[in-house]
Amino acid sequence: MGMSILDYVLVPLGLGLMVAYHVWLLYMVMRHPTKTVIGINSINRRAWVHTMMEDPSKNGILAVQTLRNNIMSSTLLASTAITLCSLVGMLMTQSSPSSSLTLVVNQKHFSLKSFLILSCFLVAFLMNIQSVRFYNHASILINARRSPLLTPEYVADVVNRASYFWSVGLRAFYFSFPLFLWIFGAVPMFLCCVGLVCMLRLLDVMFHGMVAAEEADEFVGDGRGERALSSSQMPS
């Protein structure tokens, strides 16, 4: 079917809802990290890196194994994304030409939807490849000897960047779900966007305080983590 009035209303509304939610989530992660799962995990990863680098000879194997598990997770998502890219590309190229104007218009709409789905999978692939890259760097740096150019804060930043790329890649998969349902109509697509936003809010927002905000803020981003660690007040 061609584009209907519902496509012009519900599709931008659904995508706008998804984008608005992630803009809000980014604001919360940057301004109030202890109220989000992503922020708390980032703080705890920073504390984990400091713990691993206190005694590399003792904790080195554990650190590398943990990072290797993360590399395998990112590799699996990257492989899945590039496989789905190939399948979508095949569907787009195997469409048979037609002289009917209606069929040509419908084919253009199908190609547009397929291209948007393909874009999501390409973004997921690229983000997970970058995640593997940073995890590989971290697996070397975390066992290196201390130097003025190598601090636990720097290694923690590398690990967190890898995790952020992994998260963005996973969000690209989430965006592909409503775009796929758009093939069956604008209403399923919009309902999928609403359902995804509700589900993601339950997964992203920290409803129970696990870390005191004033303690956790000392580990966020601007070098204050070392001062907090020196006073042995690390989050559990």
PDB file of C-alpha atoms in Angstrom:
ATOM      1  CA  MET A   1       0.000   0.000   0.000  1.00  0.00           C
ATOM      2  CA  GLY A   2       1.067   3.560  -0.564  1.00  0.00           C
ATOM      3  CA  MET A   3       1.640   6.190   2.038  1.00  0.00           C
ATOM      4  CA  SER A   4      -1.590   7.113   3.843  1.00  0.00           C
ATOM      5  CA  ILE A   5      -2.498   9.976   6.129  1.00  0.00           C
ATOM      6  CA  LEU A   6      -1.668   7.746   9.110  1.00  0.00           C
ATOM      7  CA  ASP A   7       1.891   7.360   7.839  1.00  0.00           C
ATOM      8  CA  TYR A   8       2.361  11.109   7.745  1.00  0.00           C
ATOM      9  CA  VAL A   9       0.965  11.541  11.259  1.00  0.00           C
ATOM     10  CA  LEU A  10       1.790   8.454  13.323  1.00  0.00           C
ATOM     11  CA  VAL A  11       5.250   7.674  11.923  1.00  0.00           C
ATOM     12  CA  PRO A  12       6.811  11.092  12.724  1.00  0.00           C
ATOM     13  CA  LEU A  13       4.988  11.067  16.060  1.00  0.00           C
ATOM     14  CA  GLY A  14       6.340   7.625  16.966  1.00  0.00           C
ATOM     15  CA  LEU A  15       9.902   8.396  15.881  1.00  0.00           C
ATOM     16  CA  GLY A  16       9.726  11.761  17.640  1.00  0.00           C
ATOM     17  CA  LEU A  17       8.676   9.984  20.824  1.00  0.00           C
ATOM     18  CA  MET A  18      11.671   7.647  20.599  1.00  0.00           C
ATOM     19  CA  VAL A  19      14.076  10.499  19.895  1.00  0.00           C
ATOM     20  CA  ALA A  20      12.640  12.669  22.664  1.00  0.00           C
ATOM     21  CA  TYR A  21      12.986   9.839  25.178  1.00  0.00           C
ATOM     22  CA  HIS A  22      16.649   9.289  24.303  1.00  0.00           C
ATOM     23  CA  VAL A  23      17.378  13.024  24.474  1.00  0.00           C
ATOM     24  CA  TRP A  24      15.859  13.008  27.968  1.00  0.00           C
ATOM     25  CA  LEU A  25      17.875   9.902  28.867  1.00  0.00           C
ATOM     26  CA  LEU A  26      21.098  11.555  27.673  1.00  0.00           C
ATOM     27  CA  TYR A  27      20.322  14.584  29.824  1.00  0.00           C
ATOM     28  CA  MET A  28      19.697  12.359  32.858  1.00  0.00           C
ATOM     29  CA  VAL A  29      22.912  10.404  32.316  1.00  0.00           C
ATOM     30  CA  MET A  30      24.947  13.610  32.057  1.00  0.00           C
ATOM     31  CA  ARG A  31      23.255  15.598  34.839  1.00  0.00           C
ATOM     32  CA  HIS A  32      21.861  12.970  37.212  1.00  0.00           C
ATOM     33  CA  PRO A  33      23.818   9.757  36.577  1.00  0.00           C
ATOM     34  CA  THR A  34      22.815   8.126  39.862  1.00  0.00           C
ATOM     35  CA  LYS A  35      19.183   8.133  38.740  1.00  0.00           C
ATOM     36  CA  THR A  36      19.890   5.987  35.669  1.00  0.00           C
ATOM     37  CA  VAL A  37      21.186   2.456  35.240  1.00  0.00           C
ATOM     38  CA  ILE A  38      23.689   3.641  32.619  1.00  0.00           C
ATOM     39  CA  GLY A  39      25.115   6.252  34.985  1.00  0.00           C
ATOM     40  CA  ILE A  40      25.425   3.901  37.951  1.00  0.00           C
ATOM     41  CA  ASN A  41      27.058   1.218  35.798  1.00  0.00           C
ATOM     42  CA  SER A  42      29.519   3.806  34.516  1.00  0.00           C
ATOM     43  CA  ILE A  43      30.443   4.799  38.077  1.00  0.00           C
ATOM     44  CA  ASN A  44      30.877   1.181  39.123  1.00  0.00           C
ATOM     45  CA  ARG A  45      32.988   0.369  36.052  1.00  0.00           C
ATOM     46  CA  ARG A  46      35.288   3.211  37.041  1.00  0.00           C
ATOM     47  CA  ALA A  47      35.592   1.763  40.553  1.00  0.00           C
ATOM     48  CA  TRP A  48      36.181  -1.706  39.061  1.00  0.00           C
ATOM     49  CA  VAL A  49      39.075  -0.447  36.926  1.00  0.00           C
ATOM     50  CA  HIS A  50      40.683   1.168  39.969  1.00  0.00           C
ATOM     51  CA  THR A  51      40.340  -2.127  41.877  1.00  0.00           C
ATOM     52  CA  MET A  52      41.834  -4.175  39.040  1.00  0.00           C
ATOM     53  CA  MET A  53      44.788  -1.818  38.618  1.00  0.00           C
ATOM     54  CA  GLU A  54      45.665  -1.753  42.317  1.00  0.00           C
ATOM     55  CA  ASP A  55      47.405  -5.123  41.895  1.00  0.00           C
ATOM     56  CA  PRO A  56      47.721  -6.131  38.196  1.00  0.00           C
ATOM     57  CA  SER A  57      49.681  -9.294  39.044  1.00  0.00           C
ATOM     58  CA  LYS A  58      46.752 -10.520  41.144  1.00  0.00           C
ATOM     59  CA  ASN A  59      43.767  -9.160  39.245  1.00  0.00           C
ATOM     60  CA  GLY A  60      45.131  -9.122  35.684  1.00  0.00           C
ATOM     61  CA  ILE A  61      43.631 -12.431  34.561  1.00  0.00           C
ATOM     62  CA  LEU A  62      40.228 -11.568  36.003  1.00  0.00           C
ATOM     63  CA  ALA A  63      40.282  -8.173  34.278  1.00  0.00           C
ATOM     64  CA  VAL A  64      41.204  -9.622  30.876  1.00  0.00           C
ATOM     65  CA  GLN A  65      38.571 -12.359  31.144  1.00  0.00           C
ATOM     66  CA  THR A  66      35.900  -9.825  32.003  1.00  0.00           C
ATOM     67  CA  LEU A  67      36.857  -7.591  29.089  1.00  0.00           C
ATOM     68  CA  ARG A  68      37.009 -10.624  26.790  1.00  0.00           C
ATOM     69  CA  ASN A  69      33.407 -11.465  27.681  1.00  0.00           C
ATOM     70  CA  ASN A  70      32.422  -7.926  26.720  1.00  0.00           C
ATOM     71  CA  ILE A  71      34.324  -8.250  23.450  1.00  0.00           C
ATOM     72  CA  MET A  72      32.435 -11.453  22.649  1.00  0.00           C
ATOM     73  CA  SER A  73      29.126  -9.707  23.351  1.00  0.00           C
ATOM     74  CA  SER A  74      29.991  -6.809  21.041  1.00  0.00           C
ATOM     75  CA  THR A  75      31.263  -9.208  18.366  1.00  0.00           C
ATOM     76  CA  LEU A  76      28.000 -11.161  18.474  1.00  0.00           C
ATOM     77  CA  LEU A  77      25.915  -8.012  18.012  1.00  0.00           C
ATOM     78  CA  ALA A  78      28.193  -6.780  15.208  1.00  0.00           C
ATOM     79  CA  SER A  79      27.919 -10.133  13.399  1.00  0.00           C
ATOM     80  CA  THR A  80      24.145 -10.120  13.791  1.00  0.00           C
ATOM     81  CA  ALA A  81      23.905  -6.560  12.472  1.00  0.00           C
ATOM     82  CA  ILE A  82      26.009  -7.172   9.363  1.00  0.00           C
ATOM     83  CA  THR A  83      24.079 -10.383   8.630  1.00  0.00           C
ATOM     84  CA  LEU A  84      20.775  -8.526   8.839  1.00  0.00           C
ATOM     85  CA  CYS A  85      22.238  -5.792   6.613  1.00  0.00           C
ATOM     86  CA  SER A  86      22.959  -8.433   3.969  1.00  0.00           C
ATOM     87  CA  LEU A  87      19.431  -9.854   4.190  1.00  0.00           C
ATOM     88  CA  VAL A  88      17.785  -6.439   3.912  1.00  0.00           C
ATOM     89  CA  GLY A  89      20.079  -5.527   1.026  1.00  0.00           C
ATOM     90  CA  MET A  90      19.085  -8.699  -0.808  1.00  0.00           C
ATOM     91  CA  LEU A  91      15.398  -7.902  -0.345  1.00  0.00           C
ATOM     92  CA  MET A  92      15.934  -4.406  -1.733  1.00  0.00           C
ATOM     93  CA  THR A  93      17.844  -5.585  -4.839  1.00  0.00           C
ATOM     94  CA  GLN A  94      15.612  -8.549  -5.694  1.00  0.00           C
ATOM     95  CA  SER A  95      12.506  -6.447  -6.222  1.00  0.00           C
ATOM     96  CA  SER A  96      11.144  -6.997  -9.722  1.00  0.00           C
ATOM     97  CA  PRO A  97      10.505  -3.926 -11.894  1.00  0.00           C
ATOM     98  CA  SER A  98       6.944  -3.182 -12.924  1.00  0.00           C
ATOM     99  CA  SER A  99       5.306  -0.870 -15.413  1.00  0.00           C
ATOM    100  CA  SER A 100       2.324  -0.239 -13.168  1.00  0.00           C
ATOM    101  CA  LEU A 101       2.508   3.229 -11.606  1.00  0.00           C
ATOM    102  CA  THR A 102       0.849   2.010  -8.400  1.00  0.00           C
ATOM    103  CA  LEU A 103       3.306  -0.855  -8.009  1.00  0.00           C
ATOM    104  CA  VAL A 104       6.231   1.460  -8.687  1.00  0.00           C
ATOM    105  CA  VAL A 105       5.056   3.897  -5.995  1.00  0.00           C
ATOM    106  CA  ASN A 106       4.519   1.038  -3.550  1.00  0.00           C
ATOM    107  CA  GLN A 107       7.990  -0.293  -4.349  1.00  0.00           C
ATOM    108  CA  LYS A 108       9.522   3.103  -3.627  1.00  0.00           C
ATOM    109  CA  HIS A 109       7.804   3.191  -0.235  1.00  0.00           C
ATOM    110  CA  PHE A 110       9.003  -0.332   0.523  1.00  0.00           C
ATOM    111  CA  SER A 111      12.547   0.651  -0.495  1.00  0.00           C
ATOM    112  CA  LEU A 112      12.409   3.684   1.804  1.00  0.00           C
ATOM    113  CA  LYS A 113      11.337   1.550   4.763  1.00  0.00           C
ATOM    114  CA  SER A 114      13.991  -1.056   3.965  1.00  0.00           C
ATOM    115  CA  PHE A 115      16.661   1.624   3.702  1.00  0.00           C
ATOM    116  CA  LEU A 116      15.775   3.007   7.145  1.00  0.00           C
ATOM    117  CA  ILE A 117      15.950  -0.502   8.633  1.00  0.00           C
ATOM    118  CA  LEU A 118      19.266  -1.046   6.856  1.00  0.00           C
ATOM    119  CA  SER A 119      20.585   2.228   8.299  1.00  0.00           C
ATOM    120  CA  CYS A 120      19.760   1.060  11.833  1.00  0.00           C
ATOM    121  CA  PHE A 121      21.677  -2.188  11.328  1.00  0.00           C
ATOM    122  CA  LEU A 122      24.644  -0.341   9.814  1.00  0.00           C
ATOM    123  CA  VAL A 123      24.778   2.002  12.808  1.00  0.00           C
ATOM    124  CA  ALA A 124      24.565  -1.012  15.146  1.00  0.00           C
ATOM    125  CA  PHE A 125      27.451  -2.687  13.289  1.00  0.00           C
ATOM    126  CA  LEU A 126      29.677   0.396  13.367  1.00  0.00           C
ATOM    127  CA  MET A 127      28.985   1.109  17.049  1.00  0.00           C
ATOM    128  CA  ASN A 128      29.749  -2.465  18.096  1.00  0.00           C
ATOM    129  CA  ILE A 129      32.956  -2.484  16.061  1.00  0.00           C
ATOM    130  CA  GLN A 130      34.050   0.645  17.935  1.00  0.00           C
ATOM    131  CA  SER A 131      33.096  -1.071  21.192  1.00  0.00           C
ATOM    132  CA  VAL A 132      35.379  -4.005  20.338  1.00  0.00           C
ATOM    133  CA  ARG A 133      38.147  -1.543  19.508  1.00  0.00           C
ATOM    134  CA  PHE A 134      37.997   0.194  22.896  1.00  0.00           C
ATOM    135  CA  TYR A 135      37.646  -3.062  24.828  1.00  0.00           C
ATOM    136  CA  ASN A 136      40.781  -4.331  23.064  1.00  0.00           C
ATOM    137  CA  HIS A 137      42.648  -1.185  24.092  1.00  0.00           C
ATOM    138  CA  ALA A 138      41.430  -1.541  27.669  1.00  0.00           C
ATOM    139  CA  SER A 139      42.514  -5.187  27.912  1.00  0.00           C
ATOM    140  CA  ILE A 140      46.098  -4.075  27.205  1.00  0.00           C
ATOM    141  CA  LEU A 141      46.105  -0.904  29.257  1.00  0.00           C
ATOM    142  CA  ILE A 142      44.608  -2.425  32.386  1.00  0.00           C
ATOM    143  CA  ASN A 143      47.634  -4.700  32.839  1.00  0.00           C
ATOM    144  CA  ALA A 144      50.264  -2.128  31.906  1.00  0.00           C
ATOM    145  CA  ARG A 145      52.612  -0.681  34.479  1.00  0.00           C
ATOM    146  CA  ARG A 146      51.838   2.679  35.982  1.00  0.00           C
ATOM    147  CA  SER A 147      53.235   5.693  34.177  1.00  0.00           C
ATOM    148  CA  PRO A 148      52.502   9.427  34.113  1.00  0.00           C
ATOM    149  CA  LEU A 149      50.594   8.862  30.853  1.00  0.00           C
ATOM    150  CA  LEU A 150      48.638   5.861  32.097  1.00  0.00           C
ATOM    151  CA  THR A 151      46.300   6.359  35.027  1.00  0.00           C
ATOM    152  CA  PRO A 152      43.302   4.351  36.244  1.00  0.00           C
ATOM    153  CA  GLU A 153      41.088   7.280  35.271  1.00  0.00           C
ATOM    154  CA  TYR A 154      42.263   7.062  31.661  1.00  0.00           C
ATOM    155  CA  VAL A 155      41.677   3.303  31.509  1.00  0.00           C
ATOM    156  CA  ALA A 156      38.260   3.756  33.104  1.00  0.00           C
ATOM    157  CA  ASP A 157      37.387   6.298  30.399  1.00  0.00           C
ATOM    158  CA  VAL A 158      38.376   3.771  27.721  1.00  0.00           C
ATOM    159  CA  VAL A 159      36.222   1.046  29.296  1.00  0.00           C
ATOM    160  CA  ASN A 160      33.270   3.420  29.631  1.00  0.00           C
ATOM    161  CA  ARG A 161      33.592   4.546  26.013  1.00  0.00           C
ATOM    162  CA  ALA A 162      33.455   0.909  24.927  1.00  0.00           C
ATOM    163  CA  SER A 163      30.309   0.396  26.968  1.00  0.00           C
ATOM    164  CA  TYR A 164      28.713   3.561  25.586  1.00  0.00           C
ATOM    165  CA  PHE A 165      29.337   2.424  22.001  1.00  0.00           C
ATOM    166  CA  TRP A 166      27.805  -0.954  22.869  1.00  0.00           C
ATOM    167  CA  SER A 167      24.748   0.789  24.321  1.00  0.00           C
ATOM    168  CA  VAL A 168      24.287   2.971  21.222  1.00  0.00           C
ATOM    169  CA  GLY A 169      24.574  -0.117  19.007  1.00  0.00           C
ATOM    170  CA  LEU A 170      21.904  -1.871  21.046  1.00  0.00           C
ATOM    171  CA  ARG A 171      19.638   1.201  20.806  1.00  0.00           C
ATOM    172  CA  ALA A 172      20.000   1.038  17.020  1.00  0.00           C
ATOM    173  CA  PHE A 173      18.527  -2.472  17.154  1.00  0.00           C
ATOM    174  CA  TYR A 174      15.651  -1.094  19.220  1.00  0.00           C
ATOM    175  CA  PHE A 175      14.960   1.568  16.594  1.00  0.00           C
ATOM    176  CA  SER A 176      14.761  -1.120  13.907  1.00  0.00           C
ATOM    177  CA  PHE A 177      11.748  -2.805  15.553  1.00  0.00           C
ATOM    178  CA  PRO A 178       9.169  -0.052  14.883  1.00  0.00           C
ATOM    179  CA  LEU A 179      10.648   0.537  11.425  1.00  0.00           C
ATOM    180  CA  PHE A 180      10.139  -3.138  10.624  1.00  0.00           C
ATOM    181  CA  LEU A 181       6.534  -3.004  11.848  1.00  0.00           C
ATOM    182  CA  TRP A 182       6.024   0.065   9.657  1.00  0.00           C
ATOM    183  CA  ILE A 183       5.953  -2.377   6.720  1.00  0.00           C
ATOM    184  CA  PHE A 184       2.640  -3.662   8.116  1.00  0.00           C
ATOM    185  CA  GLY A 185       1.210  -0.214   8.746  1.00  0.00           C
ATOM    186  CA  ALA A 186       1.611   3.008  10.676  1.00  0.00           C
ATOM    187  CA  VAL A 187      -0.541   1.887  13.617  1.00  0.00           C
ATOM    188  CA  PRO A 188       1.639  -1.141  14.564  1.00  0.00           C
ATOM    189  CA  MET A 189       4.703   1.059  14.175  1.00  0.00           C
ATOM    190  CA  PHE A 190       3.333   3.736  16.509  1.00  0.00           C
ATOM    191  CA  LEU A 191       2.200   1.203  19.102  1.00  0.00           C
ATOM    192  CA  CYS A 192       5.656  -0.381  19.003  1.00  0.00           C
ATOM    193  CA  CYS A 193       7.275   3.019  19.666  1.00  0.00           C
ATOM    194  CA  VAL A 194       5.006   3.617  22.660  1.00  0.00           C
ATOM    195  CA  GLY A 195       5.672   0.120  24.004  1.00  0.00           C
ATOM    196  CA  LEU A 196       9.427   0.473  23.535  1.00  0.00           C
ATOM    197  CA  VAL A 197       9.539   3.812  25.354  1.00  0.00           C
ATOM    198  CA  CYS A 198       7.612   2.362  28.285  1.00  0.00           C
ATOM    199  CA  MET A 199       9.846  -0.715  28.396  1.00  0.00           C
ATOM    200  CA  LEU A 200      13.078   1.258  28.098  1.00  0.00           C
ATOM    201  CA  ARG A 201      12.051   3.612  30.868  1.00  0.00           C
ATOM    202  CA  LEU A 202      11.638   0.641  33.191  1.00  0.00           C
ATOM    203  CA  LEU A 203      15.077  -0.619  32.158  1.00  0.00           C
ATOM    204  CA  ASP A 204      16.927   2.718  32.175  1.00  0.00           C
ATOM    205  CA  VAL A 205      15.615   4.548  35.216  1.00  0.00           C
ATOM    206  CA  MET A 206      16.903   3.713  38.683  1.00  0.00           C
ATOM    207  CA  PHE A 207      13.844   3.660  40.921  1.00  0.00           C
ATOM    208  CA  HIS A 208      15.746   2.572  44.051  1.00  0.00           C
ATOM    209  CA  GLY A 209      18.851   4.466  45.138  1.00  0.00           C
ATOM    210  CA  MET A 210      21.778   2.058  45.228  1.00  0.00           C
ATOM    211  CA  VAL A 211      24.463   4.718  45.506  1.00  0.00           C
ATOM    212  CA  ALA A 212      24.384   7.942  47.483  1.00  0.00           C
ATOM    213  CA  ALA A 213      24.359  10.816  45.026  1.00  0.00           C
ATOM    214  CA  GLU A 214      27.017  12.867  46.791  1.00  0.00           C
ATOM    215  CA  GLU A 215      29.385   9.878  46.922  1.00  0.00           C
ATOM    216  CA  ALA A 216      28.749   8.759  43.363  1.00  0.00           C
ATOM    217  CA  ASP A 217      29.268  12.212  41.885  1.00  0.00           C
ATOM    218  CA  GLU A 218      32.910  12.080  42.994  1.00  0.00           C
ATOM    219  CA  PHE A 219      33.474   9.318  40.439  1.00  0.00           C
ATOM    220  CA  VAL A 220      31.942  11.106  37.481  1.00  0.00           C
ATOM    221  CA  GLY A 221      34.113  12.301  34.709  1.00  0.00           C
ATOM    222  CA  ASP A 222      36.251  15.231  35.782  1.00  0.00           C
ATOM    223  CA  GLY A 223      39.104  13.584  37.714  1.00  0.00           C
ATOM    224  CA  ARG A 224      37.526  13.641  41.133  1.00  0.00           C
ATOM    225  CA  GLY A 225      37.439   9.834  41.198  1.00  0.00           C
ATOM    226  CA  GLU A 226      41.054   9.636  42.270  1.00  0.00           C
ATOM    227  CA  ARG A 227      40.384  11.903  45.229  1.00  0.00           C
ATOM    228  CA  ALA A 228      37.435   9.761  46.266  1.00  0.00           C
ATOM    229  CA  LEU A 229      39.464   6.590  45.973  1.00  0.00           C
ATOM    230  CA  SER A 230      42.273   8.013  48.053  1.00  0.00           C
ATOM    231  CA  SER A 231      39.797   8.407  50.903  1.00  0.00           C
ATOM    232  CA  SER A 232      38.655   4.782  50.405  1.00  0.00           C
ATOM    233  CA  GLN A 233      35.032   5.738  49.854  1.00  0.00           C
ATOM    234  CA  MET A 234      34.190   3.645  46.816  1.00  0.00           C
ATOM    235  CA  PRO A 235      30.629   2.593  45.976  1.00  0.00           C
ATOM    236  CA  SER A 236      29.865  -1.041  46.591  1.00  0.00           C
TER     237      SER A 236
END
